[in-house]
Every structure is written in structure tokens, then in C-alpha cells.
mmCIF file of C-alpha atoms and ligand atoms in Angstrom:
data_model
loop_
_atom_site.group_PDB
_atom_site.id
_atom_site.type_symbol
_atom_site.label_atom_id
_atom_site.label_comp_id
_atom_site.label_asym_id
_atom_site.label_seq_id
_atom_site.Cartn_x
_atom_site.Cartn_y
_atom_site.Cartn_z
ATOM 1 C CA UNK Q 1 20.104 201.783 133.553
ATOM 2 C CA UNK Q 2 19.800 198.222 135.420
ATOM 3 C CA UNK Q 3 17.696 195.829 133.397
ATOM 4 C CA UNK Q 4 15.694 192.459 134.727
ATOM 5 C CA UNK Q 5 17.638 190.548 132.003
ATOM 6 C CA UNK Q 6 19.904 192.736 129.673
ATOM 7 C CA UNK Q 7 19.273 191.131 126.230
ATOM 8 C CA UNK Q 8 20.075 194.553 124.789
ATOM 9 C CA UNK Q 9 23.419 194.396 126.390
ATOM 10 C CA UNK Q 10 23.921 190.929 124.904
ATOM 11 C CA UNK Q 11 22.770 191.650 121.467
ATOM 12 C CA UNK Q 12 25.449 194.339 121.203
ATOM 13 C CA UNK Q 13 28.138 192.137 122.310
ATOM 14 C CA UNK Q 14 27.198 189.074 119.847
ATOM 15 C CA UNK Q 15 25.779 191.678 116.880
ATOM 16 C CA UNK Q 16 28.158 190.986 114.505
ATOM 17 C CA UNK Q 17 27.480 187.434 114.474
ATOM 18 C CA UNK Q 18 23.985 187.084 114.621
ATOM 19 C CA UNK Q 19 23.026 190.001 112.199
ATOM 20 C CA UNK Q 20 25.573 187.894 109.652
ATOM 21 C CA UNK Q 21 23.284 184.883 110.851
ATOM 22 C CA UNK Q 22 20.098 186.553 109.772
ATOM 23 C CA UNK Q 23 21.586 187.533 106.611
ATOM 24 C CA UNK Q 24 22.600 183.947 105.780
ATOM 25 C CA UNK Q 25 19.073 182.783 106.121
ATOM 26 C CA UNK Q 26 17.364 185.487 104.328
ATOM 27 C CA UNK Q 27 19.960 185.216 101.586
ATOM 28 C CA UNK Q 28 18.911 181.364 101.364
ATOM 29 C CA UNK Q 29 15.328 181.816 101.221
ATOM 30 C CA UNK Q 30 15.167 178.970 103.235
ATOM 31 C CA UNK Q 31 13.041 180.048 106.360
ATOM 32 C CA UNK Q 32 11.243 176.792 107.961
ATOM 33 C CA UNK Q 33 13.499 173.679 108.947
ATOM 34 C CA UNK Q 34 16.520 173.371 106.443
ATOM 35 C CA UNK Q 35 20.516 173.064 107.321
ATOM 36 C CA UNK Q 36 20.361 175.847 110.267
ATOM 37 C CA UNK Q 37 17.464 173.717 111.926
ATOM 38 C CA UNK Q 38 19.310 170.118 111.457
ATOM 39 C CA UNK Q 39 22.946 171.820 112.730
ATOM 40 C CA UNK Q 40 21.375 173.575 115.659
ATOM 41 C CA UNK Q 41 19.671 170.408 116.936
ATOM 42 C CA UNK Q 42 22.691 168.057 116.599
ATOM 43 C CA UNK Q 43 24.459 171.292 118.345
ATOM 44 C CA UNK Q 44 21.679 170.689 121.373
ATOM 45 C CA UNK Q 45 21.778 167.414 121.165
ATOM 46 C CA UNK Q 46 25.457 167.276 121.994
ATOM 47 C CA UNK Q 47 25.320 169.986 124.790
ATOM 48 C CA UNK Q 48 22.619 168.222 126.586
ATOM 49 C CA UNK Q 49 23.679 164.665 126.122
ATOM 50 C CA UNK Q 50 20.666 163.097 124.185
ATOM 51 C CA UNK Q 51 20.370 160.824 121.127
ATOM 52 C CA UNK Q 52 17.403 162.527 119.586
ATOM 53 C CA UNK Q 53 16.267 166.626 119.817
ATOM 54 C CA UNK Q 54 13.602 167.742 118.127
ATOM 55 C CA UNK Q 55 12.999 171.755 117.583
ATOM 56 C CA UNK Q 56 9.410 173.027 117.759
ATOM 57 C CA UNK Q 57 7.749 176.357 117.919
ATOM 58 C CA UNK Q 58 7.708 176.822 121.710
ATOM 59 C CA UNK Q 59 8.191 175.490 125.485
ATOM 60 C CA UNK Q 60 4.726 175.000 125.953
ATOM 61 C CA UNK Q 61 4.437 172.806 122.867
ATOM 62 C CA UNK Q 62 7.367 170.616 123.733
ATOM 63 C CA UNK Q 63 5.277 169.439 126.842
ATOM 64 C CA UNK Q 64 2.434 168.961 124.589
ATOM 65 C CA UNK Q 65 4.296 167.079 121.998
ATOM 66 C CA UNK Q 66 5.860 164.924 124.779
ATOM 67 C CA UNK Q 67 2.295 163.796 126.349
ATOM 68 C CA UNK Q 68 0.666 163.386 122.906
ATOM 69 C CA UNK Q 69 3.724 160.608 122.028
ATOM 70 C CA UNK Q 70 3.046 159.182 125.325
ATOM 71 C CA UNK Q 71 -0.669 159.119 124.491
ATOM 72 C CA UNK Q 72 -1.846 160.511 127.923
ATOM 73 C CA UNK Q 73 -5.580 161.244 128.109
ATOM 74 C CA UNK Q 74 -8.455 161.751 130.423
ATOM 75 C CA UNK Q 75 -8.253 159.100 133.131
ATOM 76 C CA UNK Q 76 -4.187 160.113 133.495
ATOM 77 C CA UNK Q 77 -2.608 161.349 136.619
ATOM 78 C CA UNK Q 78 -0.098 163.799 135.621
ATOM 79 C CA UNK Q 79 1.815 165.214 138.959
ATOM 80 C CA UNK Q 80 3.106 168.763 138.594
ATOM 81 C CA UNK Q 81 4.905 171.098 141.325
ATOM 82 C CA UNK Q 82 2.552 173.665 142.470
ATOM 83 C CA UNK Q 83 5.434 176.517 142.310
ATOM 84 C CA UNK Q 84 5.923 177.087 138.562
ATOM 85 C CA UNK Q 85 4.830 179.028 135.309
ATOM 86 C CA UNK Q 86 1.061 178.080 134.315
ATOM 87 C CA UNK Q 87 2.577 176.062 131.386
ATOM 88 C CA UNK Q 88 3.531 173.044 133.145
ATOM 89 C CA UNK Q 89 0.092 172.099 134.094
ATOM 90 C CA UNK Q 90 -1.488 173.622 130.846
ATOM 91 C CA UNK Q 91 -0.115 170.997 128.830
ATOM 92 C CA UNK Q 92 -1.241 167.636 130.925
ATOM 93 C CA UNK Q 93 -4.692 169.727 131.204
ATOM 94 C CA UNK Q 94 -5.056 170.645 127.767
ATOM 95 C CA UNK Q 95 -4.792 166.903 126.284
ATOM 96 C CA UNK Q 96 -7.457 166.231 128.890
ATOM 97 C CA UNK Q 97 -5.028 164.401 131.773
ATOM 98 C CA UNK Q 98 -5.403 165.447 135.485
ATOM 99 C CA UNK Q 99 -2.666 167.824 136.768
ATOM 100 C CA UNK Q 100 -1.787 166.650 140.337
ATOM 101 C CA UNK Q 101 -0.363 169.948 142.102
ATOM 102 C CA UNK Q 102 2.255 168.678 144.516
ATOM 103 C CA UNK Q 103 4.024 171.094 147.374
ATOM 104 C CA UNK Q 104 7.574 171.907 146.677
ATOM 105 C CA UNK Q 105 10.875 171.948 148.877
ATOM 106 C CA UNK Q 106 11.297 175.343 150.425
ATOM 107 C CA UNK Q 107 15.166 175.813 150.084
ATOM 108 C CA UNK Q 108 15.222 174.279 146.310
ATOM 109 C CA UNK Q 109 11.866 175.455 144.696
ATOM 110 C CA UNK Q 110 11.382 172.047 143.511
ATOM 111 C CA UNK Q 111 8.957 169.389 143.952
ATOM 112 C CA UNK Q 112 8.938 167.570 147.131
ATOM 113 C CA UNK Q 113 9.734 163.912 146.433
ATOM 114 C CA UNK Q 114 8.435 162.812 149.997
ATOM 115 C CA UNK Q 115 5.011 164.681 148.988
ATOM 116 C CA UNK Q 116 5.161 163.521 145.517
ATOM 117 C CA UNK Q 117 5.085 160.226 147.055
ATOM 118 C CA UNK Q 118 2.095 161.157 149.257
ATOM 119 C CA UNK Q 119 0.165 162.129 146.029
ATOM 120 C CA UNK Q 120 0.804 159.126 144.075
ATOM 121 C CA UNK Q 121 -0.188 156.977 147.036
ATOM 122 C CA UNK Q 122 -3.310 159.438 147.589
ATOM 123 C CA UNK Q 123 -4.387 159.052 143.992
ATOM 124 C CA UNK Q 124 -4.196 155.267 143.661
ATOM 125 C CA UNK Q 125 -6.040 155.086 146.954
ATOM 126 C CA UNK Q 126 -8.849 157.081 145.508
ATOM 127 C CA UNK Q 127 -9.138 154.630 142.358
ATOM 128 C CA UNK Q 128 -10.405 157.114 140.041
ATOM 129 C CA UNK Q 129 -6.892 158.231 137.954
ATOM 130 C CA UNK Q 130 -4.422 156.124 136.562
ATOM 131 C CA UNK Q 131 -0.628 157.935 138.095
ATOM 132 C CA UNK Q 132 1.313 157.947 134.486
ATOM 133 C CA UNK Q 133 3.788 160.833 134.526
ATOM 134 C CA UNK Q 134 5.644 163.676 136.542
ATOM 135 C CA UNK Q 135 6.135 166.783 134.755
ATOM 136 C CA UNK Q 136 9.549 167.779 136.919
ATOM 137 C CA UNK Q 137 10.297 171.351 136.489
ATOM 138 C CA UNK Q 138 13.802 172.539 137.219
ATOM 139 C CA UNK Q 139 12.480 175.881 138.828
ATOM 140 C CA UNK Q 140 14.715 178.678 138.181
ATOM 141 C CA UNK Q 141 17.404 177.222 136.575
ATOM 142 C CA UNK Q 142 18.106 174.066 139.318
ATOM 143 C CA UNK Q 143 17.585 170.484 138.140
ATOM 144 C CA UNK Q 144 14.897 168.992 140.200
ATOM 145 C CA UNK Q 145 15.718 166.158 142.877
ATOM 146 C CA UNK Q 146 15.945 163.849 139.966
ATOM 147 C CA UNK Q 147 17.980 161.140 142.174
ATOM 148 C CA UNK Q 148 15.001 160.748 144.465
ATOM 149 C CA UNK Q 149 12.295 161.688 141.757
ATOM 150 C CA UNK Q 150 13.724 158.679 139.357
ATOM 151 C CA UNK Q 151 13.684 155.899 142.297
ATOM 152 C CA UNK Q 152 9.938 156.823 143.046
ATOM 153 C CA UNK Q 153 9.080 156.846 139.434
ATOM 154 C CA UNK Q 154 10.591 153.222 139.018
ATOM 155 C CA UNK Q 155 8.419 151.958 141.940
ATOM 156 C CA UNK Q 156 5.127 153.219 140.838
ATOM 157 C CA UNK Q 157 5.718 152.950 136.904
ATOM 158 C CA UNK Q 158 5.401 156.755 136.143
ATOM 159 C CA UNK Q 159 7.580 158.740 133.259
ATOM 160 C CA UNK Q 160 9.300 161.803 133.779
ATOM 161 C CA UNK Q 161 8.780 164.903 131.534
ATOM 162 C CA UNK Q 162 11.358 167.006 132.611
ATOM 163 C CA UNK Q 163 10.279 170.900 132.182
ATOM 164 C CA UNK Q 164 13.981 172.529 131.851
ATOM 165 C CA UNK Q 165 12.354 175.528 130.147
ATOM 166 C CA UNK Q 166 14.448 177.690 132.688
ATOM 167 C CA UNK Q 167 17.335 175.208 133.082
ATOM 168 C CA UNK Q 168 19.198 174.674 129.943
ATOM 169 C CA UNK Q 169 22.590 174.569 130.964
ATOM 170 C CA UNK Q 170 21.839 173.490 134.308
ATOM 171 C CA UNK Q 171 23.477 170.031 135.845
ATOM 172 C CA UNK Q 172 23.721 167.821 138.514
ATOM 173 C CA UNK Q 173 27.354 166.065 138.791
ATOM 174 C CA UNK Q 174 28.137 167.453 135.178
ATOM 175 C CA UNK Q 175 24.832 165.550 133.603
ATOM 176 C CA UNK Q 176 22.969 168.434 131.907
ATOM 177 C CA UNK Q 177 19.404 169.391 132.310
ATOM 178 C CA UNK Q 178 17.193 167.927 129.690
ATOM 179 C CA UNK Q 179 18.851 164.465 130.347
ATOM 180 C CA UNK Q 180 17.096 163.897 133.104
ATOM 181 C CA UNK Q 181 13.342 163.298 131.556
ATOM 182 C CA UNK Q 182 12.160 159.947 129.775
ATOM 183 C CA UNK Q 183 11.443 162.805 127.752
ATOM 184 C CA UNK Q 184 12.813 166.380 128.594
ATOM 185 C CA UNK Q 185 12.271 169.914 127.110
ATOM 186 C CA UNK Q 186 13.562 173.488 127.081
ATOM 187 C CA UNK Q 187 12.301 176.885 126.108
ATOM 188 C CA UNK Q 188 14.042 179.379 123.961
ATOM 189 C CA UNK Q 189 11.753 182.307 124.958
ATOM 190 C CA UNK Q 190 13.976 185.097 124.638
ATOM 191 C CA UNK Q 191 14.074 185.806 128.328
ATOM 192 C CA UNK Q 192 15.064 181.798 129.281
ATOM 193 C CA UNK Q 193 18.860 181.085 129.865
ATOM 194 C CA UNK Q 194 18.955 180.208 126.009
ATOM 195 C CA UNK Q 195 16.558 182.563 124.316
ATOM 196 C CA UNK Q 196 15.907 183.321 120.853
ATOM 197 C CA UNK Q 197 14.586 186.138 118.883
ATOM 198 C CA UNK Q 198 10.878 185.281 119.474
ATOM 199 C CA UNK Q 199 9.284 181.894 120.316
ATOM 200 C CA UNK Q 200 11.027 178.696 120.148
ATOM 201 C CA UNK Q 201 11.420 175.425 122.253
ATOM 202 C CA UNK Q 202 12.756 171.662 121.884
ATOM 203 C CA UNK Q 203 12.093 167.887 123.020
ATOM 204 C CA UNK Q 204 15.033 165.689 123.889
ATOM 205 C CA UNK Q 205 14.853 161.962 124.453
ATOM 206 C CA UNK Q 206 16.944 159.084 124.004
ATOM 207 C CA UNK Q 207 13.991 157.075 122.911
ATOM 208 C CA UNK Q 208 13.694 156.554 119.127
ATOM 209 C CA UNK Q 209 9.806 155.169 118.915
ATOM 210 C CA UNK Q 210 9.153 158.680 120.874
ATOM 211 C CA UNK Q 211 11.397 161.041 119.089
ATOM 212 C CA UNK Q 212 9.885 159.579 115.643
ATOM 213 C CA UNK Q 213 6.206 160.035 116.950
ATOM 214 C CA UNK Q 214 7.237 163.851 118.043
ATOM 215 C CA UNK Q 215 8.343 164.774 114.696
ATOM 216 C CA UNK Q 216 5.291 163.388 113.093
ATOM 217 C CA UNK Q 217 3.104 165.296 115.839
ATOM 218 C CA UNK Q 218 5.279 168.326 115.344
ATOM 219 C CA UNK Q 219 4.431 168.525 111.672
ATOM 220 C CA UNK Q 220 0.699 167.926 111.203
ATOM 221 C CA UNK Q 221 0.944 164.339 112.253
ATOM 222 C CA UNK Q 222 3.149 163.594 108.541
ATOM 223 C CA UNK Q 223 4.198 159.691 107.782
ATOM 224 C CA UNK Q 224 6.909 159.305 105.674
ATOM 225 C CA UNK Q 225 6.333 162.219 103.863
ATOM 226 C CA UNK Q 226 4.995 165.788 104.766
ATOM 227 C CA UNK Q 227 1.412 164.863 102.271
ATOM 228 C CA UNK Q 228 1.036 161.352 103.547
ATOM 229 C CA UNK Q 229 -0.962 162.405 107.629
ATOM 230 C CA UNK Q 230 -1.481 159.228 109.494
ATOM 231 C CA UNK Q 231 -2.314 161.004 112.960
ATOM 232 C CA UNK Q 232 -3.937 164.311 114.025
ATOM 233 C CA UNK Q 233 -0.874 166.377 115.018
ATOM 234 C CA UNK Q 234 0.122 170.133 114.934
ATOM 235 C CA UNK Q 235 2.324 172.700 113.244
ATOM 236 C CA UNK Q 236 5.041 173.490 115.603
ATOM 237 C CA UNK Q 237 8.092 174.156 114.006
ATOM 238 C CA UNK Q 238 11.514 176.291 114.794
ATOM 239 C CA UNK Q 239 12.119 178.725 111.864
ATOM 240 C CA UNK Q 240 15.580 178.988 110.025
ATOM 241 C CA UNK Q 241 16.403 182.447 111.647
ATOM 242 C CA UNK Q 242 15.623 181.350 115.557
ATOM 243 C CA UNK Q 243 17.415 178.413 114.613
ATOM 244 C CA UNK Q 244 20.394 180.680 113.246
ATOM 245 C CA UNK Q 245 20.613 183.101 116.132
ATOM 246 C CA UNK Q 246 20.529 180.423 118.639
ATOM 247 C CA UNK Q 247 23.372 178.634 117.116
ATOM 248 C CA UNK Q 248 25.454 182.169 117.557
ATOM 249 C CA UNK Q 249 23.504 182.435 121.298
ATOM 250 C CA UNK Q 250 24.563 178.843 121.929
ATOM 251 C CA UNK Q 251 28.063 179.476 121.254
ATOM 252 C CA UNK Q 252 28.279 182.384 123.463
ATOM 253 C CA UNK Q 253 26.478 180.207 126.253
ATOM 254 C CA UNK Q 254 29.153 178.069 126.074
ATOM 255 C CA UNK Q 255 32.075 179.571 125.716
ATOM 256 C CA UNK Q 256 31.196 182.398 129.275
ATOM 257 C CA UNK Q 257 27.622 183.157 129.309
ATOM 258 C CA UNK Q 258 26.984 180.074 131.757
ATOM 259 C CA UNK Q 259 30.097 180.814 133.784
ATOM 260 C CA UNK Q 260 29.390 184.709 133.708
ATOM 261 C CA UNK Q 261 26.068 184.341 135.272
ATOM 262 C CA UNK Q 262 26.941 181.659 137.693
ATOM 263 C CA UNK Q 263 29.424 184.424 138.770
ATOM 264 C CA UNK Q 264 26.857 186.897 139.365
ATOM 265 C CA UNK Q 265 24.967 184.348 141.464
ATOM 266 C CA UNK Q 266 28.115 183.666 143.423
ATOM 267 C CA UNK Q 267 28.743 187.645 143.892
ATOM 268 C CA UNK Q 268 25.026 187.723 145.408
ATOM 269 C CA UNK Q 269 25.682 184.821 147.373
ATOM 270 C CA UNK Q 270 28.435 186.882 149.275
ATOM 271 C CA UNK Q 271 26.768 190.499 149.154
ATOM 272 C CA UNK Q 272 23.464 189.669 150.423
ATOM 273 C CA UNK Q 273 24.712 186.982 153.110
ATOM 274 C CA UNK Q 274 23.842 189.114 156.160
ATOM 275 C CA UNK Q 275 20.922 190.876 154.906
ATOM 276 C CA UNK Q 276 18.432 187.997 156.911
ATOM 277 C CA UNK Q 277 17.081 187.432 153.532
ATOM 278 C CA UNK Q 278 16.873 183.620 152.669
ATOM 279 C CA UNK Q 279 19.206 183.029 149.516
ATOM 280 C CA UNK Q 280 18.555 180.514 146.904
ATOM 281 C CA UNK Q 281 19.972 176.947 147.660
ATOM 282 C CA UNK Q 282 22.032 174.783 145.254
ATOM 283 C CA UNK Q 283 22.971 171.389 146.819
ATOM 284 C CA UNK Q 284 26.117 169.788 146.732
ATOM 285 C CA UNK Q 285 27.016 168.255 143.293
ATOM 286 C CA UNK Q 286 24.235 170.862 141.397
ATOM 287 C CA UNK Q 287 24.740 173.745 139.409
ATOM 288 C CA UNK Q 288 22.093 176.295 137.963
ATOM 289 C CA UNK Q 289 21.890 178.120 134.972
ATOM 290 C CA UNK Q 290 20.187 180.984 137.159
ATOM 291 C CA UNK Q 291 16.986 181.828 134.986
ATOM 292 C CA UNK Q 292 16.198 183.760 138.158
ATOM 293 C CA UNK Q 293 17.818 184.755 141.348
ATOM 294 C CA UNK Q 294 15.210 184.000 143.668
ATOM 295 C CA UNK Q 295 15.266 185.274 147.263
ATOM 296 C CA UNK Q 296 13.001 184.666 150.354
ATOM 297 C CA UNK Q 297 11.823 188.161 152.393
ATOM 298 C CA UNK Q 298 11.303 187.517 156.207
ATOM 299 C CA UNK Q 299 8.035 188.371 157.560
ATOM 300 C CA UNK Q 300 9.201 191.938 158.902
ATOM 301 C CA UNK Q 301 9.759 192.863 155.273
ATOM 302 C CA UNK Q 302 7.533 194.380 153.234
ATOM 303 C CA UNK Q 303 7.561 193.108 149.407
ATOM 304 C CA UNK Q 304 5.682 196.020 147.805
ATOM 305 C CA UNK Q 305 7.632 198.326 149.969
ATOM 306 C CA UNK Q 306 11.095 197.046 148.993
ATOM 307 C CA UNK Q 307 10.016 196.424 145.604
ATOM 308 C CA UNK Q 308 9.015 200.272 145.371
ATOM 309 C CA UNK Q 309 12.281 201.569 147.096
ATOM 310 C CA UNK Q 310 14.200 199.240 144.623
ATOM 311 C CA UNK Q 311 12.336 200.863 141.554
ATOM 312 C CA UNK Q 312 13.128 204.414 142.674
ATOM 313 C CA UNK Q 313 16.945 203.252 142.640
ATOM 314 C CA UNK Q 314 16.626 202.046 139.103
ATOM 315 C CA UNK Q 315 16.248 198.524 140.330
ATOM 316 C CA UNK Q 316 13.837 196.585 138.535
ATOM 317 C CA UNK Q 317 12.493 193.239 140.724
ATOM 318 C CA UNK Q 318 9.362 190.955 139.752
ATOM 319 C CA UNK Q 319 7.356 188.500 141.547
ATOM 320 C CA UNK Q 320 8.147 184.495 140.358
ATOM 321 C CA UNK Q 321 5.366 183.448 141.111
ATOM 322 C CA UNK Q 322 2.623 185.619 143.066
ATOM 323 C CA UNK Q 323 0.167 182.470 142.938
ATOM 324 C CA UNK Q 324 0.362 178.860 143.242
ATOM 325 C CA UNK Q 325 -1.080 177.027 140.118
ATOM 326 C CA UNK Q 326 -3.663 175.592 143.245
ATOM 327 C CA UNK Q 327 -4.960 178.884 143.337
ATOM 328 C CA UNK Q 328 -5.404 179.439 138.930
ATOM 329 C CA UNK Q 329 -9.023 180.067 138.384
ATOM 330 C CA UNK Q 330 -7.929 177.997 135.125
ATOM 331 C CA UNK Q 331 -7.806 174.768 137.367
ATOM 332 C CA UNK Q 332 -9.786 175.017 139.770
ATOM 333 C CA UNK Q 333 -12.181 172.286 138.359
ATOM 334 C CA UNK Q 334 -9.364 170.792 135.948
ATOM 335 C CA UNK Q 335 -6.477 169.956 138.507
ATOM 336 C CA UNK Q 336 -6.429 168.190 141.712
ATOM 337 C CA UNK Q 337 -4.440 169.122 144.964
ATOM 338 C CA UNK Q 338 -4.309 167.575 148.359
ATOM 339 C CA UNK Q 339 -4.502 169.805 151.341
ATOM 340 C CA UNK Q 340 -0.912 170.052 151.860
ATOM 341 C CA UNK Q 341 0.418 172.965 149.533
ATOM 342 C CA UNK Q 342 1.799 175.722 152.502
ATOM 343 C CA UNK Q 343 5.314 175.384 151.170
ATOM 344 C CA UNK Q 344 3.993 176.938 147.667
ATOM 345 C CA UNK Q 345 1.763 179.112 149.346
ATOM 346 C CA UNK Q 346 4.202 180.935 151.556
ATOM 347 C CA UNK Q 347 6.749 180.975 148.699
ATOM 348 C CA UNK Q 348 4.165 183.160 146.772
ATOM 349 C CA UNK Q 349 4.216 185.481 149.469
ATOM 350 C CA UNK Q 350 7.793 186.047 150.237
ATOM 351 C CA UNK Q 351 9.650 185.642 147.177
ATOM 352 C CA UNK Q 352 11.287 188.291 145.273
ATOM 353 C CA UNK Q 353 13.518 187.539 141.905
ATOM 354 C CA UNK Q 354 16.564 190.178 141.628
ATOM 355 C CA UNK Q 355 18.122 191.158 138.383
ATOM 356 C CA UNK Q 356 20.522 188.543 136.919
ATOM 357 C CA UNK Q 357 22.006 187.690 133.271
ATOM 358 C CA UNK Q 358 25.604 186.876 132.005
ATOM 359 C CA UNK Q 359 26.412 190.951 131.237
ATOM 360 C CA UNK Q 360 25.342 192.327 134.603
ATOM 361 C CA UNK Q 361 28.595 194.707 135.797
ATOM 362 C CA UNK Q 362 30.293 194.453 139.280
ATOM 363 C CA UNK Q 363 29.030 198.149 139.780
ATOM 364 C CA UNK Q 364 25.401 197.377 139.354
ATOM 365 C CA UNK Q 365 25.631 194.470 141.379
ATOM 366 C CA UNK Q 366 27.391 196.643 144.395
ATOM 367 C CA UNK Q 367 24.326 199.085 143.511
ATOM 368 C CA UNK Q 368 21.646 196.278 143.636
ATOM 369 C CA UNK Q 369 23.530 194.820 146.982
ATOM 370 C CA UNK Q 370 23.535 197.946 148.858
ATOM 371 C CA UNK Q 371 19.984 198.850 148.197
ATOM 372 C CA UNK Q 372 18.568 195.619 149.393
ATOM 373 C CA UNK Q 373 20.876 195.391 152.639
ATOM 374 C CA UNK Q 374 20.043 199.257 153.578
ATOM 375 C CA UNK Q 375 16.336 198.496 153.058
ATOM 376 C CA UNK Q 376 16.417 195.244 155.192
ATOM 377 C CA UNK Q 377 18.400 197.102 158.104
ATOM 378 C CA UNK Q 378 15.992 199.459 158.101
ATOM 379 C CA UNK Q 379 13.081 197.245 158.234
ATOM 380 C CA UNK Q 380 14.387 195.300 160.891
ATOM 381 C CA UNK Q 381 14.256 192.088 158.826
ATOM 382 C CA UNK Q 382 18.051 191.661 159.447
ATOM 383 C CA UNK Q 383 17.787 189.903 162.837
ATOM 384 C CA UNK Q 384 21.409 189.028 164.344
ATOM 385 C CA UNK Q 385 22.784 191.913 161.772
ATOM 386 C CA UNK Q 386 26.732 191.450 160.965
ATOM 387 C CA UNK Q 387 26.431 195.094 159.450
ATOM 388 C CA UNK Q 388 27.222 197.996 161.314
HETATM 389 C C1 PLP H 401 8.504 179.478 130.195
HETATM 390 C C2 PLP H 401 8.012 178.220 130.309
HETATM 391 C C3 PLP H 401 7.583 177.234 130.227
HETATM 392 C C4 PLP H 401 6.738 177.354 128.673
HETATM 393 O O1 PLP H 401 7.584 177.969 127.730
HETATM 394 P P1 PLP H 401 7.186 178.963 126.186
HETATM 395 O O2 PLP H 401 8.004 178.582 125.301
HETATM 396 O O3 PLP H 401 7.100 180.277 126.701
HETATM 397 O O4 PLP H 401 5.866 178.085 125.863
HETATM 398 C C5 PLP H 401 7.340 176.087 130.508
HETATM 399 N N1 PLP H 401 7.425 175.645 131.946
HETATM 400 C C6 PLP H 401 8.169 176.601 132.379
HETATM 401 C C7 PLP H 401 8.382 176.248 133.905
HETATM 402 C C8 PLP H 401 8.345 178.068 131.901
HETATM 403 O O5 PLP H 401 9.447 178.913 132.739
#
């Protein structure tokens, strides 16, 4: 059976090391914090190329912790792509800031720098909110357009919070996702490129003062010691069993998984070239960690029918995402957007994510590619077909 993301096959491959890592923590009875957690933070920091890594309970908390360190709140505008997972906008809304939803680029699915600048200017003209930060999302594993975004943020005095929840292992010219933001975050939700066996997350930054604040906010606003509470914080810690599992998984990720998943994407690229589908774009110098392999269907292809046909053939697919954030009821009166989010809306109607993970085999890939190609041919989505 083809799995959308095969965590069972991964466990089978890494089982001996994962089981002994869990047993090691149980034997030590050191379940919160401790050596496993600090060792993992050091390993993550080195991999990403950041000066500080603070692990925490999940990626959503990681976003909140960053915004708390910057003391953002009511009256502040935080720019967020309209096409992303809800948490990217939920975190700024939770602390009372206003998410400004910005349209994305049709090719990369990431925030469109040109529309970002228009939105910043519009907010400034309106004069009600102060532009403070951009949550850049590295969607589906591909880093956002940091050269353009950084230069905009320098011009307008905005901070970058990089949401690399889906992009651990992604890079631009060798620089790793998790190092592009003034503060960056990732998530270890099981299905992410680097996942644990529960919830987990991490914050990265080169700024010592922010790192110290985030460490404090993550543990009840601790001061010099745990029972000295100097600010209102939260309880957001990564537990030692998750850290021990992540250390095993990080080694496999570096050793072969990231490369293998890129091999799968490349195979899809060749196999699906002639289907009439719009395949994911990876700009020159960019490297994706392929949290998802997402194609866009032409008008002639009925997405529901394709999903149904693939399902009959044992091929699971997902729609990431069925709705732009600007259509989420929870954000209706909380967020703000301008009238130009047409690309996000169109993507929500046309995207389809195919199974992808490092343990997908060639025979499985061939099966998926031929099932998709066959459907596209019969549905007439394949204009200018090079297939016979
Ligand atoms: C998964 C995800 C998050 C949240 O991570 P959790 O660990 O599930 O809280 C945030 N942003 C994006 C883009 C995500 O995909």
C-alpha cells in the first residue's frame, strides 16, 4: 500500500536506533530537558547555521514565542502569506497583532514580494496599524524569496519571522532554512520533513537577547532560576524522549533522507512532464525539502474525480490547502487583506499534493505517474500531448 508519508517504513528502517534512544531516556528517568534536549539543540543549531536554538513544544508555540520576544501586539501589522497553514496567521492574531494576508507567487507558492510591498504601503497609508514583521513561510519545503524580502524589510524597517515548519533541510545557495529570519522556527510534527513521535518545535536566532527572552517565555517567564518568574510566559518544552528520537532521525535525514526525497521529486518531474499539470517550481540555487509535492491541475481536470480515481488504485492524495486564510471564518474580523489575493484563491481550487517521502520506491512512483498520466490523457487536460 502506498502511503502519503510512510512513517511506518521509516520506523522499520531506523527501529534499532530509535528503540534504544527511547530506552535510554526511560532508564535515565530524565524526561523533561536534560542532556538529550541540549545535545539535540546543539546538533540542530550546527545543521541550520544559527547561533541559538531553543526547542519547544510545537511549531505554533515557536511562532508565538518569537512574536512575544519582539513584544508585538495590538496595533501592529504582521504580514503573512494567504496560502499557508492556519498557524502562520494564528500566532500573530493570538498575541493581538493584525495579520495582513498577502497573495503568493503562482510558481513557488511563496509570498509575492511585489504584493508584499504594495500591502506594506497600503497599511502605512491607512495609518491605523504599524507594519512590524513578516511571517515568511517556506511552503512545502521551498525557502521563500529571501533576497527580495530582506531588501524590502530593510527598506521599511520590518523584522522577518521565518516559518520553516515545512522546510527543515531546504536551502538557498547552501544557506539553510531556519537561518533566513531575524528569528526562524520549525516544527517536528510527525509528517514534517524532520518529525518526532508527537509534537515538537524549535526557534533559531543569532540574536542573544531574543534567545534569552525566548528561553524565559518558554518556561513560565523564568528569571535567573525556575522559581524566579519575571514575566508571564508559557509552558512550552520539548521532552527528552522526543529529543532522543529526533537525534536519530536527524542523523538519517542528513545521511540519506533529504537526498532520497529530492530523488523522488526529480523522478516525479521527469515522469509527469507531459501530463499538462503545472509542476512545482524550484528556482535556480534553491533546494527544497519536499514536505509536499504539489501540482496544479488545468481547468479541464476535475480534482475530485482525479482524487477518487487515484484512491481506487490505492494512491492517497491531499489538498493543501482547500481555502486561503482570507476565507477562514476565524480570521474574518481579525485579519486584514487587500482585494488582490486571486493567485491564492486559484491555487486552492487547483492544487493537489501527491505522496512523497524518502522511502517511496520506484515501482510505487511508476504506479502513481502512470495513474495520473492516464487520467490526464482521458480528461483532455493534456493539450499538446507528447504521449501516445
Ligand atoms: C505545521 C505548521 C505549523 C505549526 O506547527 P505545529 O508543530 O503543528 O504547531 C506552522 N506553520 C506551518 C507553515 C506549518 O506547516
